[in-house]
């Protein structure tokens, strides 16, 4: 867990639960979606943390680009739900024999484009993560964070559009039981609410405004490699 020190910094540590008095409170976690998940407010009463239980140094939890690059992880989960919606929508339309409806075909085609676009974003972000790990400089780290910010923003927009298209495809009937579109949509809508979406998008624009590289080459790894 992380804990605030007296100087205001954050320290990662391991709490010896067999030695601490812990009070758990599940009542605060009552989200719109993700009902199957469990989250607890934990209160550690006079828990003494010895030096051997400290992980790293104070502030390590927020070190970049490791902290912001976690967006690659949660974006992959989000896109996985969008892919599930695409598969479930296709199965739903097949079961109702609506495969000849041109409007349903168009919506399904757009959903396929959105999901594949998300996969391209994730693969590109993974490539840039590998590139940074091979060359972990400050400049490469900053470049990777900006790309991760673009990727997480794109995935959020993609998932939102997939939800919208799915709802149009299945209508009110599909949003009722025994179908579980409603549950998937609620879960995904809840998980899409990750912190600071506007700030990370603003950082992308700020990066572009302070760069003299053309927009066609600024994200080109081979071009940037020759310039570094």
Short mmCIF file of C-alpha atoms in Angstrom, two decimals:
data_model
loop_
_atom_site.label_atom_id
_atom_site.label_comp_id
_atom_site.label_asym_id
_atom_site.label_seq_id
_atom_site.Cartn_x
_atom_site.Cartn_y
_atom_site.Cartn_z
CA UNK A 1 0.00 0.00 0.00
CA UNK A 2 1.00 3.67 -0.15
CA UNK A 3 1.08 5.94 2.87
CA UNK A 4 1.70 9.65 3.36
CA UNK A 5 4.79 10.56 5.36
CA UNK A 6 5.05 13.59 7.62
CA UNK A 7 6.87 15.56 4.92
CA UNK A 8 3.98 14.98 2.48
CA UNK A 9 5.73 12.39 0.29
CA UNK A 10 4.24 9.00 -0.53
CA UNK A 11 5.92 5.78 0.54
CA UNK A 12 5.09 2.27 -0.66
CA UNK A 13 5.15 -0.34 2.07
CA UNK A 14 4.00 -3.81 3.11
CA UNK A 15 1.66 -3.87 6.10
CA UNK A 16 2.06 -6.91 8.40
CA UNK A 17 -1.63 -7.77 8.68
CA UNK A 18 -0.98 -10.36 11.36
CA UNK A 19 0.41 -7.61 13.60
CA UNK A 20 -1.97 -4.74 12.74
CA UNK A 21 -5.52 -3.97 13.78
CA UNK A 22 -7.40 -3.50 10.50
CA UNK A 23 -10.96 -2.23 10.04
CA UNK A 24 -12.53 -2.86 6.62
CA UNK A 25 -15.56 -0.96 5.31
CA UNK A 26 -17.21 -2.19 2.08
CA UNK A 27 -20.21 0.16 2.34
CA UNK A 28 -18.64 3.07 0.44
CA UNK A 29 -18.26 1.02 -2.80
CA UNK A 30 -21.64 1.12 -4.54
CA UNK A 31 -20.90 1.98 -8.19
CA UNK A 32 -23.32 2.18 -11.12
CA UNK A 33 -21.44 -0.62 -12.87
CA UNK A 34 -18.86 -3.24 -11.91
CA UNK A 35 -21.26 -4.65 -9.32
CA UNK A 36 -19.30 -7.92 -9.24
CA UNK A 37 -16.16 -6.09 -8.09
CA UNK A 38 -15.25 -5.53 -4.45
CA UNK A 39 -13.43 -2.57 -3.00
CA UNK A 40 -12.90 -1.74 0.65
CA UNK A 41 -11.89 1.27 2.71
CA UNK A 42 -9.18 -0.07 5.00
CA UNK A 43 -8.26 1.62 8.26
CA UNK A 44 -4.99 0.55 9.87
CA UNK A 45 -5.08 1.37 13.55
CA UNK A 46 -1.62 2.21 14.94
CA UNK A 47 0.11 -0.04 12.40
CA UNK A 48 3.86 0.13 12.94
CA UNK A 49 5.86 -0.20 9.70
CA UNK A 50 9.49 -1.21 10.15
CA UNK A 51 12.20 -0.18 7.71
CA UNK A 52 12.43 -3.68 6.23
CA UNK A 53 8.76 -3.36 5.11
CA UNK A 54 9.36 -0.21 3.05
CA UNK A 55 9.35 -0.65 -0.74
CA UNK A 56 11.74 1.66 -2.57
CA UNK A 57 12.11 5.29 -1.59
CA UNK A 58 9.53 7.96 -0.90
CA UNK A 59 8.04 9.22 -4.16
CA UNK A 60 8.88 6.10 -6.18
CA UNK A 61 5.17 5.33 -6.65
CA UNK A 62 4.76 8.43 -8.84
CA UNK A 63 7.97 8.03 -10.84
CA UNK A 64 7.51 8.60 -14.56
CA UNK A 65 6.98 7.17 -17.07
CA UNK A 66 6.01 4.07 -15.06
CA UNK A 67 3.09 5.79 -13.34
CA UNK A 68 1.40 7.26 -16.45
CA UNK A 69 2.21 4.26 -18.63
CA UNK A 70 -0.25 2.27 -16.52
CA UNK A 71 -2.80 3.69 -18.97
CA UNK A 72 -1.73 0.96 -21.41
CA UNK A 73 -2.96 -1.63 -18.91
CA UNK A 74 -6.39 -0.16 -18.18
CA UNK A 75 -6.96 0.79 -21.84
CA UNK A 76 -6.43 -2.86 -22.79
CA UNK A 77 -9.11 -3.88 -20.28
CA UNK A 78 -11.49 -1.24 -21.62
CA UNK A 79 -10.99 -2.32 -25.21
CA UNK A 80 -11.52 -5.95 -24.19
CA UNK A 81 -15.02 -5.00 -23.02
CA UNK A 82 -15.66 -3.19 -26.32
CA UNK A 83 -14.61 -6.33 -28.20
CA UNK A 84 -17.00 -8.36 -26.06
CA UNK A 85 -19.81 -5.96 -26.94
CA UNK A 86 -19.03 -6.40 -30.63
CA UNK A 87 -19.14 -10.19 -30.36
CA UNK A 88 -22.31 -10.18 -28.28
CA UNK A 89 -24.02 -7.78 -30.70
CA UNK A 90 -23.11 -9.94 -33.68
CA UNK A 91 -24.44 -13.08 -31.94
CA UNK A 92 -27.63 -11.22 -30.97
CA UNK A 93 -28.34 -10.11 -34.54
CA UNK A 94 -27.63 -13.58 -35.88
CA UNK A 95 -29.98 -15.18 -33.38
CA UNK A 96 -32.78 -12.82 -34.46
CA UNK A 97 -31.96 -13.37 -38.15
CA UNK A 98 -31.29 -9.69 -38.76
CA UNK A 99 -28.19 -10.27 -40.83
CA UNK A 100 -29.77 -8.83 -43.99
CA UNK A 101 -30.66 -5.47 -42.44
CA UNK A 102 -28.38 -2.90 -44.17
CA UNK A 103 -28.48 -0.48 -41.23
CA UNK A 104 -27.49 -3.19 -38.77
CA UNK A 105 -24.70 -4.21 -41.11
CA UNK A 106 -23.45 -0.61 -41.23
CA UNK A 107 -23.46 -0.29 -37.45
CA UNK A 108 -21.66 -3.59 -37.01
CA UNK A 109 -19.10 -2.55 -39.62
CA UNK A 110 -18.46 0.70 -37.76
CA UNK A 111 -18.06 -1.20 -34.49
CA UNK A 112 -15.48 -3.44 -36.18
CA UNK A 113 -13.55 -0.38 -37.39
CA UNK A 114 -13.59 1.14 -33.89
CA UNK A 115 -12.36 -2.04 -32.19
CA UNK A 116 -9.60 -2.63 -34.72
CA UNK A 117 -8.53 1.01 -34.38
CA UNK A 118 -8.22 0.41 -30.65
CA UNK A 119 -6.05 -2.65 -31.21
CA UNK A 120 -3.77 -0.62 -33.49
CA UNK A 121 -3.43 2.03 -30.79
CA UNK A 122 -2.60 -0.57 -28.13
CA UNK A 123 -0.02 -2.31 -30.32
CA UNK A 124 1.60 1.03 -31.16
CA UNK A 125 1.74 1.98 -27.48
CA UNK A 126 3.27 -1.40 -26.64
CA UNK A 127 5.92 -0.85 -29.32
CA UNK A 128 6.79 2.51 -27.81
CA UNK A 129 6.96 0.96 -24.36
CA UNK A 130 9.48 -1.59 -25.67
CA UNK A 131 11.40 1.24 -27.34
CA UNK A 132 11.60 3.16 -24.08
CA UNK A 133 12.73 0.09 -22.12
CA UNK A 134 15.56 -0.40 -24.63
CA UNK A 135 16.50 3.28 -24.39
CA UNK A 136 15.26 4.61 -21.01
CA UNK A 137 16.26 8.25 -21.40
CA UNK A 138 14.31 11.20 -20.03
CA UNK A 139 13.41 12.34 -23.56
CA UNK A 140 12.14 8.91 -24.60
CA UNK A 141 10.16 8.63 -21.36
CA UNK A 142 8.44 11.97 -21.96
CA UNK A 143 7.65 10.96 -25.55
CA UNK A 144 6.19 7.66 -24.36
CA UNK A 145 3.94 9.38 -21.78
CA UNK A 146 2.47 11.67 -24.44
CA UNK A 147 1.79 8.72 -26.73
CA UNK A 148 0.18 6.80 -23.86
CA UNK A 149 -2.01 9.83 -23.20
CA UNK A 150 -3.13 9.86 -26.84
CA UNK A 151 -3.79 6.15 -26.75
CA UNK A 152 -5.92 6.23 -23.57
CA UNK A 153 -7.95 9.15 -24.96
CA UNK A 154 -8.54 7.34 -28.24
CA UNK A 155 -9.56 4.12 -26.48
CA UNK A 156 -12.06 5.99 -24.32
CA UNK A 157 -13.63 7.58 -27.41
CA UNK A 158 -13.65 4.23 -29.22
CA UNK A 159 -15.36 2.42 -26.34
CA UNK A 160 -17.95 5.17 -25.97
CA UNK A 161 -18.81 4.90 -29.66
CA UNK A 162 -19.00 1.10 -29.48
CA UNK A 163 -21.45 1.40 -26.57
CA UNK A 164 -23.57 3.85 -28.57
CA UNK A 165 -23.62 1.63 -31.67
CA UNK A 166 -24.38 -1.48 -29.63
CA UNK A 167 -27.39 0.18 -28.01
CA UNK A 168 -28.72 1.18 -31.42
CA UNK A 169 -28.27 -2.37 -32.71
CA UNK A 170 -29.98 -4.21 -29.87
CA UNK A 171 -32.58 -1.62 -28.90
CA UNK A 172 -34.65 -1.74 -25.72
CA UNK A 173 -35.20 -5.48 -26.11
CA UNK A 174 -31.49 -6.28 -25.92
CA UNK A 175 -31.04 -4.09 -22.85
CA UNK A 176 -33.48 -6.26 -20.88
CA UNK A 177 -32.88 -9.63 -19.25
CA UNK A 178 -31.95 -12.36 -20.06
CA UNK A 179 -29.49 -10.46 -22.25
CA UNK A 180 -26.55 -8.96 -20.42
CA UNK A 181 -25.73 -5.99 -22.66
CA UNK A 182 -26.88 -3.67 -19.87
CA UNK A 183 -24.38 -5.15 -17.42
CA UNK A 184 -21.44 -4.97 -19.84
CA UNK A 185 -22.32 -1.39 -20.77
CA UNK A 186 -22.61 -0.33 -17.11
CA UNK A 187 -19.33 -2.03 -16.24
CA UNK A 188 -17.48 -0.46 -19.16
CA UNK A 189 -19.02 2.97 -18.59
CA UNK A 190 -17.81 2.88 -14.98
CA UNK A 191 -14.31 1.68 -15.86
CA UNK A 192 -13.93 4.32 -18.57
CA UNK A 193 -13.95 6.99 -15.88
CA UNK A 194 -10.21 7.13 -15.32
CA UNK A 195 -8.59 10.19 -13.69
CA UNK A 196 -7.65 13.47 -15.39
CA UNK A 197 -8.91 12.82 -18.96
CA UNK A 198 -8.86 16.51 -19.88
CA UNK A 199 -5.40 17.11 -18.42
CA UNK A 200 -3.75 14.27 -20.37
CA UNK A 201 -5.34 15.48 -23.62
CA UNK A 202 -4.13 19.02 -22.90
CA UNK A 203 -0.61 17.64 -22.42
CA UNK A 204 -0.75 16.14 -25.91
CA UNK A 205 -1.70 19.50 -27.42
CA UNK A 206 1.00 21.26 -25.39
CA UNK A 207 3.59 18.80 -26.71
CA UNK A 208 2.58 19.54 -30.31
CA UNK A 209 2.69 23.30 -29.78
CA UNK A 210 6.23 23.11 -28.40
CA UNK A 211 7.55 20.82 -31.13
CA UNK A 212 8.95 21.82 -34.52
CA UNK A 213 8.64 18.31 -35.97
CA UNK A 214 5.91 17.84 -38.56
CA UNK A 215 2.77 16.05 -37.40
CA UNK A 216 3.49 13.27 -39.91
CA UNK A 217 6.83 12.44 -38.30
CA UNK A 218 6.56 13.39 -34.64
CA UNK A 219 5.38 9.89 -33.67
CA UNK A 220 7.63 8.07 -36.16
CA UNK A 221 10.10 6.04 -34.08
CA UNK A 222 12.56 5.63 -36.93
CA UNK A 223 12.58 9.39 -37.60
CA UNK A 224 13.04 10.29 -33.95
CA UNK A 225 15.79 7.67 -33.61
CA UNK A 226 17.85 9.44 -36.28
CA UNK A 227 17.32 12.78 -34.55
CA UNK A 228 18.28 11.61 -31.07
#
